[in-house]
Amino acid sequence: MIISRSKKLSSFNQLDSFITYGGYIEIPENHGRTVQELLLDCQASYRSEHGLSLEFEFRQCRLTVIYTQKGYFGSQLDFSRRGRRVTESDMHLWQNFGGYVAGLGLTSVSCTQTRKSIRTQLSNGMRVIFQYSADHGDYLLDQISTRYGNSSKMNRIIAEPMILEMESMGCTVSEYLKQGGFFKLPDQQKLQFPELVTLCTTKESHSSITGTILGFQFKHWLLEIFYDEEGQLTGENMKFIGEDTEFRTWEDFQAFARHNGIQIIEQCRSHDVMIVFLDTGANVHFNYSEELGDYAVSVLEGDGVRLRDSYRRIYKD
C-alpha cells in the first residue's frame, strides 16, 4: 500500500436535501442511482453476510449508504472528523440548529441531553447526535441518521464480514501458486475492475492511499487486487488470515510443494523473515513464529518475479 498526501475532497452539497427528504437515496435526484454505480464511486465498501455498506468521503463529513439483501436500508452522515472549522453562525452548533431545521420546515419532536451529548429526533424521523466541545462551549453536530435506520442497526447489518468460497472465484491456493497469480487462472484473465468491484467483500480508495484495493475474503485467505488512480492493474497477493489451511509452517509448505509438483528454486531470509521463490513465478512469504518454532506463512504473491531483485537486496544471506 502506497501512502500519499490526502486527495482534495469535495464538499457535501446535499445536506439540506438529505435532512429534508430523510436520507441520501430519498433525495429525488438520487433515486436512479444503482448499487453498481455507487460501488464504483465510493471510497470504501464493506460486504457482510447481511448487507453492504458504501462510504463516501467529503470535506466536512463521511456519507454511509447501507443496503440489505432486501434492498436500500438507510444512510448516515458522520461529522466527527477532527479539525472542522465552525463559526458562531454555523448550523453545526446546537444553539443554531433549531433555526436551521425550522427553515427546512422541520421541528425537533424529542430530545435527550447529557453533559457530553444531545440526541434529538426531527419531525420527519431523522435522528441527530451532537457531542459537546469545550473549545466551542457548545454541542457540535456529530451524526445524522436516516429515518429508516440508526447507527446501531446499521452496525449490526455489517458486523459479520462475508466469507467467500474460493471455488466461487475459480481459485484454490495450489492453482494460484501453480499458475502464478489470480489473473493467470482459467476464466479469470478477462475479469475487469467494474465486474470485480461487484464481487469483492471490501473496497478501499480513500484519501490516505494511492489507487484502489479490492479485497476478497475467504475462510483462511484474503485476496487483494491493486489498481492505480487511472484504474490500471498494478498487482495482487493473498494474505493468510486463518488458523488452519493447506500449509501453515515452512515444514508444511515443503511437503505441500512436493505433493503439488512445485519447485522451490531460491530462498531469501533473515532471522525473522523468509521469502521463497517458486518455479511458477510465485513468491511465498513467511514470518518466524516463536509459538510454532518455525517460519509461518504470511503472504502469497502469484506474479512475483518482478519483485525478486528487491527481496534479494534486502534479505539475501
mmCIF file of N, CA, C and O in Angstrom, residues 131-170:
data_model
loop_
_atom_site.group_PDB
_atom_site.id
_atom_site.type_symbol
_atom_site.label_atom_id
_atom_site.label_comp_id
_atom_site.label_asym_id
_atom_site.label_seq_id
_atom_site.Cartn_x
_atom_site.Cartn_y
_atom_site.Cartn_z
ATOM 1 N N GLN A 131 -22.197 16.269 19.968
ATOM 2 C CA GLN A 131 -21.234 15.984 21.029
ATOM 3 C C GLN A 131 -20.677 17.291 21.570
ATOM 4 O O GLN A 131 -20.398 18.219 20.800
ATOM 5 N N TYR A 132 -20.486 17.353 22.905
ATOM 6 C CA TYR A 132 -20.030 18.608 23.499
ATOM 7 C C TYR A 132 -18.577 18.903 23.138
ATOM 8 O O TYR A 132 -17.722 18.009 23.144
ATOM 9 N N SER A 133 -18.295 20.166 22.810
ATOM 10 C CA SER A 133 -16.942 20.628 22.502
ATOM 11 C C SER A 133 -16.570 21.746 23.462
ATOM 12 O O SER A 133 -17.185 22.820 23.435
ATOM 13 N N ALA A 134 -15.574 21.506 24.318
ATOM 14 C CA ALA A 134 -15.136 22.537 25.253
ATOM 15 C C ALA A 134 -14.535 23.723 24.509
ATOM 16 O O ALA A 134 -14.641 24.871 24.956
ATOM 17 N N ASP A 135 -13.913 23.457 23.348
ATOM 18 C CA ASP A 135 -13.305 24.538 22.574
ATOM 19 C C ASP A 135 -14.346 25.523 22.073
ATOM 20 O O ASP A 135 -14.058 26.715 21.915
ATOM 21 N N HIS A 136 -15.554 25.057 21.795
ATOM 22 C CA HIS A 136 -16.606 25.907 21.248
ATOM 23 C C HIS A 136 -17.634 26.314 22.300
ATOM 24 O O HIS A 136 -18.480 27.169 22.041
ATOM 25 N N GLY A 137 -17.584 25.687 23.481
ATOM 26 C CA GLY A 137 -18.550 25.984 24.516
ATOM 27 C C GLY A 137 -19.968 25.647 24.112
ATOM 28 O O GLY A 137 -20.937 26.253 24.589
ATOM 29 N N ASP A 138 -20.120 24.653 23.238
ATOM 30 C CA ASP A 138 -21.434 24.254 22.736
ATOM 31 C C ASP A 138 -21.326 22.819 22.228
ATOM 32 O O ASP A 138 -20.243 22.238 22.159
ATOM 33 N N TYR A 139 -22.461 22.270 21.880
ATOM 34 C CA TYR A 139 -22.509 20.932 21.296
ATOM 35 C C TYR A 139 -22.362 21.042 19.778
ATOM 36 O O TYR A 139 -23.014 21.865 19.147
ATOM 37 N N LEU A 140 -21.488 20.164 19.205
ATOM 38 C CA LEU A 140 -21.239 20.176 17.762
ATOM 39 C C LEU A 140 -21.931 18.989 17.091
ATOM 40 O O LEU A 140 -21.972 17.883 17.636
ATOM 41 N N LEU A 141 -22.439 19.232 15.908
ATOM 42 C CA LEU A 141 -23.083 18.190 15.125
ATOM 43 C C LEU A 141 -22.116 17.033 14.897
ATOM 44 O O LEU A 141 -21.003 17.225 14.428
ATOM 45 N N ASP A 142 -22.557 15.819 15.245
ATOM 46 C CA ASP A 142 -21.700 14.642 15.140
ATOM 47 C C ASP A 142 -22.223 13.639 14.122
ATOM 48 O O ASP A 142 -21.441 13.054 13.358
ATOM 49 N N GLN A 143 -23.552 13.436 14.084
ATOM 50 C CA GLN A 143 -24.085 12.381 13.241
ATOM 51 C C GLN A 143 -25.552 12.638 12.913
ATOM 52 O O GLN A 143 -26.319 13.103 13.754
ATOM 53 N N ILE A 144 -25.921 12.335 11.664
ATOM 54 C CA ILE A 144 -27.323 12.375 11.234
ATOM 55 C C ILE A 144 -27.641 11.030 10.608
ATOM 56 O O ILE A 144 -26.965 10.602 9.664
ATOM 57 N N SER A 145 -28.666 10.352 11.129
ATOM 58 C CA SER A 145 -29.056 9.046 10.601
ATOM 59 C C SER A 145 -30.429 9.122 9.957
ATOM 60 O O SER A 145 -31.326 9.804 10.452
ATOM 61 N N THR A 146 -30.590 8.391 8.884
ATOM 62 C CA THR A 146 -31.848 8.345 8.181
ATOM 63 C C THR A 146 -32.976 7.825 9.065
ATOM 64 O O THR A 146 -32.744 7.093 10.020
ATOM 65 N N ARG A 147 -34.182 8.180 8.720
ATOM 66 C CA ARG A 147 -35.340 7.728 9.497
ATOM 67 C C ARG A 147 -35.566 6.236 9.384
ATOM 68 O O ARG A 147 -36.317 5.655 10.164
ATOM 69 N N TYR A 148 -34.933 5.592 8.407
ATOM 70 C CA TYR A 148 -35.137 4.160 8.214
ATOM 71 C C TYR A 148 -34.132 3.309 8.974
ATOM 72 O O TYR A 148 -34.146 2.106 8.852
ATOM 73 N N GLY A 149 -33.261 3.904 9.718
ATOM 74 C CA GLY A 149 -32.302 3.101 10.474
ATOM 75 C C GLY A 149 -31.332 3.971 11.233
ATOM 76 O O GLY A 149 -30.937 5.022 10.758
ATOM 77 N N ASN A 150 -30.967 3.573 12.435
ATOM 78 C CA ASN A 150 -29.988 4.337 13.196
ATOM 79 C C ASN A 150 -28.641 3.637 13.182
ATOM 80 O O ASN A 150 -28.467 2.584 12.577
ATOM 81 N N SER A 151 -27.678 4.228 13.882
ATOM 82 C CA SER A 151 -26.302 3.740 13.812
ATOM 83 C C SER A 151 -26.174 2.312 14.309
ATOM 84 O O SER A 151 -25.477 1.494 13.707
ATOM 85 N N SER A 152 -26.825 1.982 15.410
ATOM 86 C CA SER A 152 -26.681 0.632 15.966
ATOM 87 C C SER A 152 -27.240 -0.423 15.021
ATOM 88 O O SER A 152 -26.667 -1.501 14.862
ATOM 89 N N LYS A 153 -28.372 -0.133 14.383
ATOM 90 C CA LYS A 153 -28.936 -1.082 13.422
ATOM 91 C C LYS A 153 -28.012 -1.244 12.221
ATOM 92 O O LYS A 153 -27.796 -2.349 11.717
ATOM 93 N N MET A 154 -27.440 -0.136 11.744
ATOM 94 C CA MET A 154 -26.526 -0.216 10.616
ATOM 95 C C MET A 154 -25.295 -1.032 10.970
ATOM 96 O O MET A 154 -24.823 -1.850 10.167
ATOM 97 N N ASN A 155 -24.769 -0.835 12.181
ATOM 98 C CA ASN A 155 -23.589 -1.593 12.593
ATOM 99 C C ASN A 155 -23.876 -3.079 12.686
ATOM 100 O O ASN A 155 -23.019 -3.910 12.362
ATOM 101 N N ARG A 156 -25.079 -3.454 13.122
ATOM 102 C CA ARG A 156 -25.429 -4.871 13.201
ATOM 103 C C ARG A 156 -25.492 -5.499 11.811
ATOM 104 O O ARG A 156 -25.126 -6.653 11.622
ATOM 105 N N ILE A 157 -25.963 -4.724 10.841
ATOM 106 C CA ILE A 157 -26.088 -5.243 9.482
ATOM 107 C C ILE A 157 -24.727 -5.622 8.907
ATOM 108 O O ILE A 157 -24.576 -6.634 8.224
ATOM 109 N N ILE A 158 -23.698 -4.824 9.191
ATOM 110 C CA ILE A 158 -22.383 -5.058 8.582
ATOM 111 C C ILE A 158 -21.386 -5.669 9.563
ATOM 112 O O ILE A 158 -20.191 -5.693 9.309
ATOM 113 N N ALA A 159 -21.876 -6.188 10.701
ATOM 114 C CA ALA A 159 -20.973 -6.686 11.739
ATOM 115 C C ALA A 159 -20.226 -7.949 11.318
ATOM 116 O O ALA A 159 -19.065 -8.130 11.670
ATOM 117 N N GLU A 160 -20.874 -8.837 10.578
ATOM 118 C CA GLU A 160 -20.252 -10.108 10.200
ATOM 119 C C GLU A 160 -19.754 -10.037 8.759
ATOM 120 O O GLU A 160 -20.557 -9.968 7.833
ATOM 121 N N PRO A 161 -18.432 -10.046 8.546
ATOM 122 C CA PRO A 161 -17.924 -9.964 7.171
ATOM 123 C C PRO A 161 -18.326 -11.178 6.359
ATOM 124 O O PRO A 161 -18.417 -12.297 6.879
ATOM 125 N N MET A 162 -18.590 -10.951 5.093
ATOM 126 C CA MET A 162 -18.931 -12.072 4.201
ATOM 127 C C MET A 162 -17.685 -12.908 3.930
ATOM 128 O O MET A 162 -16.607 -12.375 3.661
ATOM 129 N N ILE A 163 -17.826 -14.218 4.022
ATOM 130 C CA ILE A 163 -16.739 -15.143 3.728
ATOM 131 C C ILE A 163 -17.063 -15.847 2.413
ATOM 132 O O ILE A 163 -18.069 -16.558 2.305
ATOM 133 N N LEU A 164 -16.229 -15.638 1.411
ATOM 134 C CA LEU A 164 -16.447 -16.247 0.103
ATOM 135 C C LEU A 164 -15.853 -17.644 0.049
ATOM 136 O O LEU A 164 -14.878 -17.945 0.744
ATOM 137 N N GLU A 165 -16.445 -18.492 -0.756
ATOM 138 C CA GLU A 165 -15.832 -19.771 -1.072
ATOM 139 C C GLU A 165 -14.806 -19.545 -2.180
ATOM 140 O O GLU A 165 -15.097 -18.893 -3.180
ATOM 141 N N MET A 166 -13.600 -20.070 -2.004
ATOM 142 C CA MET A 166 -12.556 -19.853 -3.007
ATOM 143 C C MET A 166 -12.992 -20.376 -4.371
ATOM 144 O O MET A 166 -12.685 -19.783 -5.406
ATOM 145 N N GLU A 167 -13.736 -21.475 -4.358
ATOM 146 C CA GLU A 167 -14.177 -22.055 -5.625
ATOM 147 C C GLU A 167 -15.095 -21.109 -6.395
ATOM 148 O O GLU A 167 -15.166 -21.155 -7.625
ATOM 149 N N SER A 168 -15.821 -20.241 -5.665
ATOM 150 C CA SER A 168 -16.723 -19.297 -6.339
ATOM 151 C C SER A 168 -15.951 -18.286 -7.171
ATOM 152 O O SER A 168 -16.501 -17.673 -8.088
ATOM 153 N N MET A 169 -14.673 -18.088 -6.856
ATOM 154 C CA MET A 169 -13.812 -17.193 -7.623
ATOM 155 C C MET A 169 -12.917 -17.984 -8.575
ATOM 156 O O MET A 169 -11.993 -17.427 -9.164
ATOM 157 N N GLY A 170 -13.192 -19.268 -8.707
ATOM 158 C CA GLY A 170 -12.366 -20.100 -9.584
ATOM 159 C C GLY A 170 -10.943 -20.204 -9.105
ATOM 160 O O GLY A 170 -10.001 -20.243 -9.908
#
